[in-house]
Short mmCIF file of C-alpha atoms and ligand atoms in Angstrom, two decimals:
data_model
loop_
_atom_site.label_atom_id
_atom_site.label_comp_id
_atom_site.label_asym_id
_atom_site.label_seq_id
_atom_site.Cartn_x
_atom_site.Cartn_y
_atom_site.Cartn_z
CA MET A 1 -4.30 192.56 94.23
CA GLU A 2 -7.83 193.72 93.49
CA TYR A 3 -8.52 196.41 90.89
CA LYS A 4 -9.34 199.77 92.51
CA LEU A 5 -11.63 200.54 89.57
CA SER A 6 -12.69 197.65 87.36
CA PHE A 7 -14.10 197.97 83.86
CA LYS A 8 -17.50 197.04 85.27
CA GLU A 9 -17.50 199.83 87.86
CA TYR A 10 -16.13 202.36 85.34
CA HIS A 11 -18.81 201.32 82.85
CA LYS A 12 -21.59 201.56 85.45
CA ALA A 13 -20.55 205.13 86.32
CA LEU A 14 -20.20 206.09 82.64
CA MET A 15 -23.78 204.92 82.04
CA LYS A 16 -24.78 207.64 84.53
CA ASN A 17 -22.65 210.24 82.71
CA LYS A 18 -19.96 210.09 85.39
CA LEU A 19 -16.35 209.71 84.30
CA MET A 20 -14.25 207.92 86.89
CA GLY A 21 -10.48 207.67 87.02
CA LEU A 22 -7.61 206.91 89.39
CA LYS A 23 -5.40 209.41 91.19
CA CYS A 24 -1.95 208.23 92.20
CA LYS A 25 -1.07 208.82 95.86
CA GLU A 26 2.64 208.77 94.98
CA CYS A 27 2.92 211.14 92.02
CA GLY A 28 -0.54 212.70 91.68
CA THR A 29 -1.01 211.55 88.07
CA VAL A 30 -4.62 210.85 87.04
CA THR A 31 -5.07 207.65 85.01
CA CYS A 32 -8.20 207.20 82.88
CA PRO A 33 -9.48 204.80 81.59
CA PRO A 34 -8.61 202.82 84.72
CA GLN A 35 -5.92 200.16 84.89
CA MET A 36 -3.98 198.24 87.52
CA SER A 37 -1.04 200.62 87.84
CA CYS A 38 -0.42 204.38 87.67
CA SER A 39 0.22 205.27 84.02
CA SER A 40 3.13 207.47 85.05
CA CYS A 41 5.06 206.00 88.01
CA THR A 42 3.64 202.41 87.89
CA GLY A 43 2.56 202.62 91.55
CA PHE A 44 -0.42 200.61 92.78
CA ASP A 45 -1.53 203.03 95.50
CA LEU A 46 -4.42 204.70 93.69
CA ASP A 47 -7.60 206.50 94.75
CA VAL A 48 -10.80 206.41 92.72
CA THR A 49 -11.69 209.94 91.64
CA GLU A 50 -14.47 211.53 89.61
CA LEU A 51 -13.32 213.57 86.60
CA SER A 52 -15.01 216.65 85.15
CA GLY A 53 -15.50 215.22 81.66
CA LYS A 54 -14.18 218.54 80.30
CA GLY A 55 -11.29 218.72 77.91
CA LYS A 56 -10.13 219.66 74.45
CA ILE A 57 -9.91 217.73 71.19
CA THR A 58 -6.37 216.68 70.28
CA THR A 59 -7.14 214.81 67.06
CA TYR A 60 -10.08 213.42 65.11
CA THR A 61 -11.09 211.34 62.11
CA THR A 62 -14.33 210.71 60.28
CA VAL A 63 -14.77 206.99 59.74
CA TYR A 64 -16.59 205.94 56.54
CA VAL A 65 -15.81 202.20 56.57
CA ALA A 66 -17.04 200.65 59.82
CA ALA A 67 -16.53 197.18 61.27
CA GLU A 68 -19.00 194.36 60.66
CA GLY A 69 -22.29 194.99 62.46
CA ARG A 70 -21.58 198.71 62.85
CA GLU A 71 -22.05 199.79 59.22
CA SER A 72 -25.16 201.83 60.03
CA GLU A 73 -23.15 204.06 62.39
CA ALA A 74 -20.93 205.37 59.54
CA PRO A 75 -19.96 208.05 58.91
CA TYR A 76 -19.01 208.94 62.48
CA ILE A 77 -16.35 211.08 64.14
CA ILE A 78 -13.80 209.62 66.56
CA VAL A 79 -11.91 212.07 68.74
CA LEU A 80 -9.10 211.83 71.22
CA VAL A 81 -9.70 214.31 74.04
CA GLU A 82 -7.17 215.64 76.53
CA LEU A 83 -9.10 215.89 79.79
CA GLU A 84 -8.63 218.82 82.19
CA GLU A 85 -7.11 216.39 84.67
CA GLY A 86 -4.44 215.28 82.14
CA PRO A 87 -5.21 211.92 80.57
CA TRP A 88 -6.42 211.45 77.00
CA ILE A 89 -9.50 209.34 76.26
CA MET A 90 -11.10 208.15 73.05
CA GLY A 91 -14.72 208.92 72.24
CA ASN A 92 -17.08 210.23 69.60
CA LEU A 93 -18.20 213.73 68.62
CA TYR A 94 -21.89 214.03 67.78
CA ASP A 95 -22.17 217.82 67.57
CA LEU A 96 -21.14 218.14 63.93
CA ASP A 97 -22.01 216.78 60.49
CA PRO A 98 -19.19 214.19 60.10
CA SER A 99 -18.44 215.30 56.54
CA ARG A 100 -17.59 218.78 57.88
CA ALA A 101 -14.94 217.67 60.38
CA SER A 102 -11.61 219.40 59.75
CA LEU A 103 -8.33 220.23 61.47
CA ASP A 104 -10.14 223.24 63.01
CA LEU A 105 -11.56 220.75 65.52
CA ILE A 106 -8.17 220.36 67.19
CA GLY A 107 -8.08 222.48 70.34
CA ARG A 108 -11.88 222.89 70.58
CA PRO A 109 -13.19 222.55 74.17
CA VAL A 110 -15.68 219.73 74.70
CA GLN A 111 -17.85 218.29 77.46
CA MET A 112 -18.44 214.56 77.84
CA GLY A 113 -21.76 212.78 77.60
CA THR A 114 -22.28 209.09 76.91
CA ARG A 115 -23.75 206.68 74.43
CA ILE A 116 -23.88 202.92 74.58
CA PHE A 117 -22.17 200.43 72.26
CA PRO A 118 -24.57 197.51 72.66
CA GLY A 119 -21.82 195.00 71.96
CA ASP A 120 -21.58 192.35 69.25
CA LYS A 121 -20.97 188.61 69.16
CA TYR A 122 -17.28 189.10 69.86
CA SER A 123 -17.57 191.55 72.76
CA ASP A 124 -18.38 190.55 76.32
CA GLY A 125 -21.49 192.66 76.69
CA PRO A 126 -22.26 196.36 76.15
CA ALA A 127 -19.90 199.24 76.81
CA ALA A 128 -20.70 202.87 77.46
CA ARG A 129 -18.56 205.24 75.42
CA PRO A 130 -17.71 208.90 75.87
CA ALA A 131 -19.76 211.04 73.45
CA PHE A 132 -18.58 214.65 73.38
CA ARG A 133 -20.32 217.91 72.53
CA PHE A 134 -18.76 221.34 72.03
CA ALA A 135 -18.36 223.41 75.19
CA ASP A 136 -17.49 226.77 73.61
CA MET B 1 25.17 183.74 72.63
CA ARG B 2 25.92 182.06 69.30
CA LYS B 3 25.62 183.78 65.93
CA VAL B 4 22.46 182.87 64.03
CA ALA B 5 22.03 182.91 60.26
CA ILE B 6 19.13 182.71 57.86
CA VAL B 7 20.01 179.95 55.41
CA GLY B 8 16.77 179.45 53.50
CA THR B 9 13.81 181.53 52.35
CA GLY B 10 10.42 180.70 50.88
CA HIS B 11 7.64 183.03 49.76
CA THR B 12 4.29 182.30 48.12
CA ASP B 13 2.51 184.68 45.79
CA PHE B 14 0.50 187.20 47.79
CA MET B 15 -3.06 187.62 46.53
CA SER B 16 -6.74 187.96 47.18
CA ASP B 17 -8.91 184.79 47.28
CA ALA B 18 -6.01 182.32 47.43
CA PRO B 19 -6.97 178.84 46.20
CA LYS B 20 -4.86 177.22 48.96
CA THR B 21 -5.43 176.74 52.69
CA GLU B 22 -3.30 178.46 55.34
CA VAL B 23 -1.55 175.14 56.09
CA GLU B 24 -0.89 174.55 52.37
CA MET B 25 0.54 178.02 51.85
CA PHE B 26 2.88 177.67 54.84
CA CYS B 27 4.02 174.23 53.67
CA GLU B 28 4.71 175.46 50.12
CA ALA B 29 6.82 178.37 51.38
CA GLY B 30 8.34 176.05 54.01
CA THR B 31 9.52 173.42 51.51
CA GLU B 32 10.95 176.17 49.29
CA ALA B 33 12.94 177.47 52.26
CA MET B 34 14.08 173.97 53.23
CA GLN B 35 15.21 173.15 49.68
CA GLU B 36 17.11 176.42 49.47
CA ALA B 37 18.83 175.55 52.78
CA SER B 38 19.44 171.92 51.75
CA VAL B 39 17.68 170.58 54.82
CA VAL B 40 14.99 167.92 55.15
CA PRO B 41 12.15 167.64 57.67
CA LYS B 42 14.15 165.53 60.12
CA ASP B 43 16.73 168.33 60.38
CA ILE B 44 14.11 170.77 61.72
CA GLN B 45 14.13 170.79 65.53
CA ALA B 46 11.31 173.27 66.17
CA LEU B 47 8.75 175.31 64.29
CA TYR B 48 7.50 178.84 64.97
CA CYS B 49 4.48 180.22 63.13
CA GLY B 50 2.83 183.63 62.96
CA ASN B 51 -0.91 183.30 62.34
CA VAL B 52 -3.54 185.74 63.52
CA PHE B 53 -6.99 185.03 62.14
CA GLY B 54 -6.99 181.34 61.21
CA ASP B 55 -9.77 180.94 63.79
CA PHE B 56 -11.98 183.45 61.92
CA ALA B 57 -10.83 182.83 58.33
CA GLU B 58 -10.92 179.02 58.30
CA GLY B 59 -12.21 178.03 61.72
CA GLN B 60 -8.71 176.71 62.39
CA GLY B 61 -6.95 177.22 65.70
CA MET B 62 -3.54 175.82 66.76
CA ILE B 63 -2.53 175.62 63.11
CA GLN B 64 1.16 175.25 64.00
CA SER B 65 0.81 171.62 65.05
CA TYR B 66 -0.87 170.59 61.79
CA ILE B 67 1.69 172.53 59.76
CA ALA B 68 4.59 170.76 61.47
CA ASN B 69 3.18 167.34 60.82
CA GLU B 70 1.95 167.97 57.26
CA LEU B 71 5.39 169.30 56.44
CA GLY B 72 6.98 166.07 57.66
CA CYS B 73 8.46 167.59 60.81
CA HIS B 74 6.67 164.95 62.86
CA HIS B 75 6.11 165.75 66.51
CA VAL B 76 8.55 168.69 66.72
CA PRO B 77 7.66 171.41 69.21
CA ALA B 78 5.55 173.93 67.26
CA THR B 79 4.47 177.30 68.62
CA ARG B 80 2.04 179.88 67.26
CA PHE B 81 2.75 183.58 67.70
CA GLU B 82 -0.04 186.12 67.82
CA GLY B 83 1.04 189.75 67.81
CA ALA B 84 -1.38 190.99 65.14
CA CYS B 85 0.55 192.17 62.07
CA ALA B 86 3.90 191.69 63.85
CA SER B 87 3.28 187.99 64.61
CA ALA B 88 5.92 186.52 62.29
CA THR B 89 8.59 189.00 63.39
CA LEU B 90 7.96 188.05 67.01
CA ALA B 91 8.28 184.42 65.90
CA ILE B 92 11.61 185.09 64.16
CA ARG B 93 12.93 186.97 67.20
CA ASP B 94 12.07 184.03 69.45
CA ALA B 95 13.42 181.48 66.98
CA PHE B 96 16.65 183.50 66.92
CA MET B 97 16.94 183.27 70.70
CA TRP B 98 16.39 179.51 70.78
CA VAL B 99 19.22 179.01 68.27
CA ALA B 100 21.46 181.70 69.78
CA SER B 101 21.11 180.06 73.19
CA GLY B 102 22.41 176.76 71.85
CA PHE B 103 19.18 174.89 72.53
CA TYR B 104 18.51 174.21 68.81
CA ASP B 105 20.73 174.26 65.71
CA VAL B 106 18.11 174.39 62.92
CA VAL B 107 14.57 175.73 63.17
CA LEU B 108 11.80 176.71 60.76
CA VAL B 109 9.99 180.01 61.25
CA GLY B 110 7.41 181.89 59.24
CA GLY B 111 3.79 182.89 59.00
CA THR B 112 0.63 182.25 57.06
CA GLU B 113 -2.67 184.06 56.70
CA LYS B 114 -5.82 183.99 54.58
CA ALA B 115 -7.33 187.34 55.51
CA THR B 116 -9.46 187.73 52.38
CA ALA B 117 -11.50 184.65 53.32
CA MET B 118 -13.13 186.82 56.02
CA GLY B 119 -14.48 189.46 53.59
CA THR B 120 -14.03 193.19 54.24
CA PRO B 121 -16.65 193.74 57.03
CA LEU B 122 -15.47 190.82 59.20
CA ALA B 123 -11.81 191.56 58.39
CA THR B 124 -12.36 195.18 59.48
CA ARG B 125 -13.89 193.85 62.70
CA THR B 126 -11.14 191.34 63.42
CA PHE B 127 -8.34 193.77 62.57
CA ALA B 128 -9.93 196.17 65.09
CA MET B 129 -9.27 193.47 67.71
CA GLY B 130 -5.72 194.84 67.64
CA SER B 131 -7.05 197.83 69.59
CA ASP B 132 -8.39 198.04 73.16
CA ALA B 133 -11.66 196.06 73.15
CA LYS B 134 -13.15 197.58 76.32
CA TYR B 135 -12.11 201.22 76.27
CA GLU B 136 -11.56 202.10 72.59
CA PHE B 137 -13.45 199.73 70.27
CA PRO B 138 -16.80 200.99 71.65
CA ALA B 139 -16.03 204.38 69.99
CA GLY B 140 -15.78 202.55 66.65
CA ILE B 141 -12.02 202.53 66.23
CA THR B 142 -10.80 200.64 63.17
CA PHE B 143 -7.25 200.15 62.02
CA PRO B 144 -7.43 202.85 59.32
CA ALA B 145 -9.01 205.15 61.94
CA TYR B 146 -6.02 204.69 64.25
CA PHE B 147 -3.64 205.94 61.55
CA ALA B 148 -6.11 208.61 60.42
CA LEU B 149 -6.08 210.01 63.99
CA LEU B 150 -2.28 209.99 63.82
CA ALA B 151 -2.23 211.69 60.39
CA ASN B 152 -4.35 214.63 61.60
CA LEU B 153 -2.35 214.90 64.81
CA TYR B 154 0.88 214.78 62.77
CA ALA B 155 -0.22 217.62 60.49
CA TYR B 156 -1.24 219.73 63.49
CA LYS B 157 1.69 219.02 65.79
CA TYR B 158 4.48 219.36 63.22
CA GLU B 159 2.72 222.15 61.30
CA VAL B 160 2.85 220.31 58.00
CA ALA B 161 0.07 221.67 55.79
CA MET B 162 -2.50 218.94 55.12
CA GLU B 163 -2.19 219.57 51.35
CA ARG B 164 1.53 218.83 51.55
CA LEU B 165 1.09 215.81 53.82
CA ARG B 166 -1.62 214.57 51.44
CA GLU B 167 0.85 214.83 48.56
CA GLN B 168 3.62 213.06 50.49
CA MET B 169 1.24 210.23 51.40
CA SER B 170 0.22 209.84 47.75
CA MET B 171 3.89 209.70 46.68
CA ILE B 172 4.49 206.85 49.11
CA SER B 173 1.70 204.73 47.66
CA VAL B 174 2.82 205.53 44.09
CA GLN B 175 6.41 204.49 44.86
CA SER B 176 5.28 201.26 46.53
CA HIS B 177 3.13 200.30 43.55
CA PHE B 178 6.01 201.10 41.16
CA TYR B 179 8.32 198.62 42.93
CA GLY B 180 5.45 196.19 43.40
CA THR B 181 5.26 195.79 39.63
CA LYS B 182 8.83 194.42 39.74
CA ASN B 183 8.02 191.83 42.42
CA PRO B 184 6.58 188.64 40.91
CA HIS B 185 5.04 187.68 44.29
CA ALA B 186 3.25 191.02 44.79
CA GLN B 187 -0.51 191.16 45.04
CA PHE B 188 -0.52 194.23 42.75
CA LYS B 189 2.27 193.12 40.41
CA HIS B 190 0.22 194.40 37.45
CA LYS B 191 -1.00 197.66 38.98
CA GLU B 192 0.87 200.95 38.81
CA ILE B 193 -1.03 203.92 40.22
CA THR B 194 -0.89 207.71 39.87
CA MET B 195 -0.89 210.55 42.42
CA ASP B 196 -4.28 211.55 41.05
CA GLN B 197 -5.75 208.09 41.65
CA VAL B 198 -4.60 208.16 45.29
CA SER B 199 -5.93 211.64 45.98
CA LYS B 200 -9.31 210.87 44.39
CA GLY B 201 -9.99 207.47 45.99
CA PHE B 202 -12.90 207.20 48.42
CA VAL B 203 -12.26 208.21 52.01
CA VAL B 204 -11.87 205.26 54.41
CA ALA B 205 -11.15 207.37 57.50
CA SER B 206 -10.30 211.03 56.89
CA PRO B 207 -7.70 211.96 55.64
CA LEU B 208 -6.86 208.40 54.51
CA ARG B 209 -8.24 207.26 51.17
CA LEU B 210 -8.48 203.81 49.65
CA LEU B 211 -4.98 203.83 48.11
CA ASP B 212 -3.41 205.03 51.36
CA CYS B 213 -4.37 201.65 52.81
CA CYS B 214 -2.73 198.28 52.33
CA PRO B 215 -5.03 195.52 51.03
CA PHE B 216 -6.31 192.42 52.80
CA SER B 217 -4.16 189.55 51.54
CA ASP B 218 -3.47 185.84 51.60
CA GLY B 219 -0.02 184.26 51.59
CA ALA B 220 2.86 182.75 53.51
CA ALA B 221 6.59 183.24 53.95
CA VAL B 222 9.04 180.97 55.76
CA LEU B 223 12.71 180.98 56.75
CA VAL B 224 15.23 178.42 57.94
CA LEU B 225 17.43 179.64 60.80
CA ALA B 226 20.66 177.90 61.73
CA SER B 227 23.57 178.30 64.11
CA GLU B 228 26.75 179.75 62.57
CA GLU B 229 28.50 176.40 62.52
CA LYS B 230 25.56 174.69 60.84
CA ALA B 231 25.02 177.63 58.46
CA LYS B 232 28.57 177.32 57.13
CA GLN B 233 27.86 173.71 56.17
CA LEU B 234 24.59 174.59 54.46
CA THR B 235 25.26 177.75 52.46
CA ASP B 236 28.01 180.02 51.21
CA LYS B 237 25.69 183.03 51.56
CA PRO B 238 24.55 183.12 55.17
CA VAL B 239 22.74 186.27 56.24
CA TYR B 240 23.17 186.90 59.96
CA ILE B 241 20.62 188.30 62.37
CA THR B 242 22.83 190.76 64.24
CA GLY B 243 20.25 192.83 66.09
CA ILE B 244 16.78 192.22 67.47
CA GLY B 245 14.29 194.42 69.26
CA GLN B 246 10.74 194.21 70.56
CA ALA B 247 8.54 196.54 72.60
CA SER B 248 4.90 196.91 73.63
CA SER B 249 2.53 199.87 73.67
CA PRO B 250 -0.49 200.65 75.82
CA LYS B 251 -3.90 201.48 74.31
CA MET B 252 -3.82 204.42 71.89
CA SER B 253 -5.07 207.11 74.29
CA ALA B 254 -2.45 206.08 76.85
CA GLN B 255 0.30 206.70 74.28
CA ALA B 256 -0.60 210.41 74.57
CA PRO B 257 2.72 211.70 75.88
CA PHE B 258 4.43 210.57 72.67
CA LEU B 259 1.89 210.57 69.81
CA PRO B 260 2.21 210.78 66.83
CA ARG B 261 5.55 209.14 67.63
CA ILE B 262 5.24 205.45 68.36
CA ARG B 263 7.46 205.21 71.39
CA ALA B 264 7.59 201.41 71.35
CA ARG B 265 9.25 201.52 67.93
CA GLU B 266 11.88 203.99 69.10
CA LEU B 267 12.72 201.60 71.97
CA SER B 268 12.59 198.44 69.86
CA VAL B 269 14.81 199.75 67.08
CA LYS B 270 17.31 201.10 69.62
CA GLN B 271 17.63 197.60 71.09
CA ALA B 272 18.37 196.29 67.60
CA TYR B 273 20.82 199.08 66.70
CA ASP B 274 22.68 198.72 70.02
CA MET B 275 22.94 194.96 69.71
CA ALA B 276 24.34 195.22 66.18
CA GLY B 277 26.55 198.15 67.19
CA ILE B 278 25.28 200.34 64.35
CA GLY B 279 22.92 203.26 63.76
CA PRO B 280 20.36 204.40 61.19
CA GLU B 281 23.13 205.81 58.96
CA ASP B 282 24.48 202.27 58.49
CA ILE B 283 21.25 200.81 57.07
CA ASP B 284 21.44 200.07 53.31
CA LEU B 285 17.76 199.20 52.91
CA CYS B 286 14.66 198.96 55.06
CA GLU B 287 11.41 197.07 54.80
CA LEU B 288 9.09 199.06 57.07
CA HIS B 289 5.51 198.58 58.14
CA ASP B 290 3.55 200.71 55.66
CA CYS B 291 0.07 199.47 56.56
CA PHE B 292 -1.03 203.03 55.72
CA SER B 293 0.87 205.74 53.84
CA ILE B 294 1.18 207.93 56.95
CA ALA B 295 2.56 204.92 58.84
CA SER B 296 5.61 204.96 56.55
CA ILE B 297 6.40 208.58 57.44
CA ILE B 298 6.06 207.95 61.18
CA ALA B 299 8.09 204.73 60.99
CA ALA B 300 10.93 206.40 59.07
CA GLU B 301 11.14 209.07 61.79
CA ASN B 302 10.91 206.59 64.68
CA MET B 303 13.83 204.62 63.19
CA GLY B 304 16.03 207.70 62.86
CA PHE B 305 15.99 208.17 59.06
CA ALA B 306 14.51 211.67 59.39
CA GLU B 307 13.70 214.26 62.04
CA ASN B 308 10.18 214.27 63.46
CA GLY B 309 7.91 216.14 61.06
CA LYS B 310 10.27 215.66 58.12
CA GLY B 311 9.80 211.99 57.24
CA GLY B 312 7.73 212.75 54.16
CA GLU B 313 10.61 214.71 52.67
CA LEU B 314 12.51 211.43 52.21
CA TRP B 315 9.94 210.44 49.59
CA GLU B 316 9.69 213.97 48.16
CA LYS B 317 13.44 213.99 47.53
CA GLY B 318 13.56 210.46 46.14
CA GLU B 319 15.81 209.28 48.99
CA THR B 320 13.64 206.19 49.52
CA LYS B 321 14.11 204.94 45.95
CA ILE B 322 16.35 202.02 45.03
CA ASP B 323 19.40 204.25 44.50
CA GLY B 324 18.51 206.76 47.24
CA LYS B 325 20.06 207.34 50.64
CA ILE B 326 17.73 204.88 52.38
CA PRO B 327 15.85 202.58 49.97
CA ILE B 328 12.50 201.75 51.57
CA ASN B 329 10.08 198.96 50.62
CA ILE B 330 11.70 198.01 47.33
CA SER B 331 9.46 194.93 47.55
CA GLY B 332 6.36 197.08 47.06
CA GLY B 333 5.77 197.07 50.81
CA LEU B 334 2.56 196.01 52.49
CA LYS B 335 0.78 198.44 50.16
CA ALA B 336 1.58 196.76 46.83
CA LYS B 337 3.18 193.43 47.78
CA GLY B 338 0.26 192.71 50.11
CA HIS B 339 -0.26 192.19 53.84
CA PRO B 340 -1.22 188.65 54.90
CA ILE B 341 -0.72 189.76 58.44
CA GLY B 342 0.56 186.61 60.16
CA ALA B 343 3.09 186.23 57.32
CA THR B 344 4.12 189.86 56.88
CA GLY B 345 7.20 189.93 59.11
CA ALA B 346 8.56 186.75 57.50
CA SER B 347 7.92 188.25 54.07
CA GLN B 348 9.79 191.44 54.98
CA THR B 349 12.69 189.37 56.35
CA CYS B 350 12.72 187.12 53.27
CA GLU B 351 12.89 190.23 51.08
CA VAL B 352 15.82 191.73 52.98
CA VAL B 353 17.72 188.41 52.97
CA ARG B 354 17.33 188.10 49.20
CA GLN B 355 18.51 191.69 48.73
CA LEU B 356 21.59 191.09 50.91
CA ARG B 357 22.41 187.92 48.95
CA GLY B 358 22.20 189.91 45.71
CA ASP B 359 19.33 187.78 44.36
CA MET B 360 17.19 190.64 43.04
CA ALA B 361 19.08 191.64 39.90
CA ALA B 362 16.91 189.40 37.72
CA GLU B 363 13.80 191.18 38.98
CA GLY B 364 15.37 194.56 38.24
CA ARG B 365 15.21 195.74 41.84
CA GLN B 366 18.58 194.93 43.41
CA VAL B 367 19.83 197.52 45.91
CA GLU B 368 23.46 197.58 44.77
CA GLY B 369 26.02 196.61 47.37
CA ALA B 370 23.52 196.24 50.22
CA LYS B 371 25.17 194.66 53.27
CA THR B 372 22.90 195.73 56.13
CA GLY B 373 19.10 195.69 56.17
CA LEU B 374 16.42 196.59 58.71
CA VAL B 375 13.04 194.92 59.20
CA ASP B 376 10.28 196.87 60.93
CA THR B 377 6.91 195.36 61.82
CA LEU B 378 4.04 196.90 63.77
CA GLY B 379 1.21 194.86 65.25
CA GLY B 380 -2.13 196.44 66.17
CA ASP B 381 -1.71 199.80 67.85
CA GLY B 382 1.66 199.08 69.18
CA ILE B 383 3.52 195.76 69.29
CA ILE B 384 6.77 196.49 67.48
CA SER B 385 9.60 194.23 66.47
CA ASN B 386 12.76 195.09 64.53
CA LEU B 387 15.47 192.88 63.07
CA ILE B 388 18.87 193.86 61.68
CA LEU B 389 20.26 191.52 59.03
CA GLN B 390 23.83 191.61 57.76
CA THR B 391 26.15 189.83 55.34
CA GLY B 392 29.91 189.69 55.49
CA VAL B 393 30.03 189.89 59.30
ZN1 LIG C 401 2.00 207.62 89.98
#
């Protein structure tokens, strides 16, 4: 069975600031990032759908020790965001001095933009990543 | 299914910059386990080995085949297990099933790792391979960051003030280092630490500081498993594997409905409890996966030792100490004993077996009267395996 929304297609849309996901025809659940089956009912009957990129922060951390090749990015903030349509996705927050991140971030509304991870010798090419800014 | 016992254990010193190769460390622990079980290489019918980063640390893939032959177990089927930090526990679970099924009577199972050979930047990169490479690594997720995200979510969701959670996390590291000084194989056998040292260490990923994190480590641990009939011939102190569990998780963001609970652990440990016909109240000691201080709190809750949001109170009240209600990580845990990831599950199992045999008195860390122990190992952001070990059953 062919993927309804492959990583490549998802990535291509994300490069244009468009967040794509999958809506289940059986149970209505929205799955994002995409995968083969509905994250809720495991059905395969899924429609590609564009998401708003709006959501709220559910948790965060400021990373000071980065992986090899990414040292110059640190410190940086990682957030998990609950999207309006339901799913959570992982991204970065660039709207705040990383040393000032605190629990007050949880619940803050955000809007998605994108930045590119150019990839390293272990990754199969670049990957766009959600980069959030405050929406309140 | 037949009953399966652990009849031999071997454990190298855990350390940084080990002078031995991964094969050598496995073979040293392996021969110790075989001598303890009174078996020789020709008795071993199959070999199972946890090893995660041999490819990166030594440029060595398919290490299991070389281990088998160097050890003298010529041409036996040898299989490598890769489940990040849970690799050896997955290996033990599979080894158990091969013996329980009747296919083999005596097998060797363990793990080996030389993580410090990679250095911290590459090790941080390779450890992050235990997260989703396409959808989550681009945001810069690291293994400490995964648990840091959980720590902040935990404080928020269960309304535990960060100051209090910070103190509980420090207590966990202090307790682990205290018991680590009693374990001659521990990486930090000479290093006790204070609450103040933990709370003042540099931040790795907020709110986790250096001493909230387990070290990179080198080492190996190996066990001999045998069928009940064979075990009775080999030892008068068999320790039986009476419950096993294993479960998988999706990428971190897709665990959303449950976080900061790790649902896979709740399912895995239930499999093990149900199989053994016992519950959390029957566990006399537990070696749990304390890769980070907050991980201990979440693990204790997932396994039913405390209500969600109250796991840290176990350490506050001293219930996790050697004479407490549920002694946890009396080995020093991953934090102080060390975490050579492909070996960790075998090390935890080795520790519980030796406790159940009553071998720890000489080291001053015997859990008195322990009959039932629980092993808990977490790989990456969500492969979990649990084992229940019992004596006198
Ligand atoms: Zn569905």
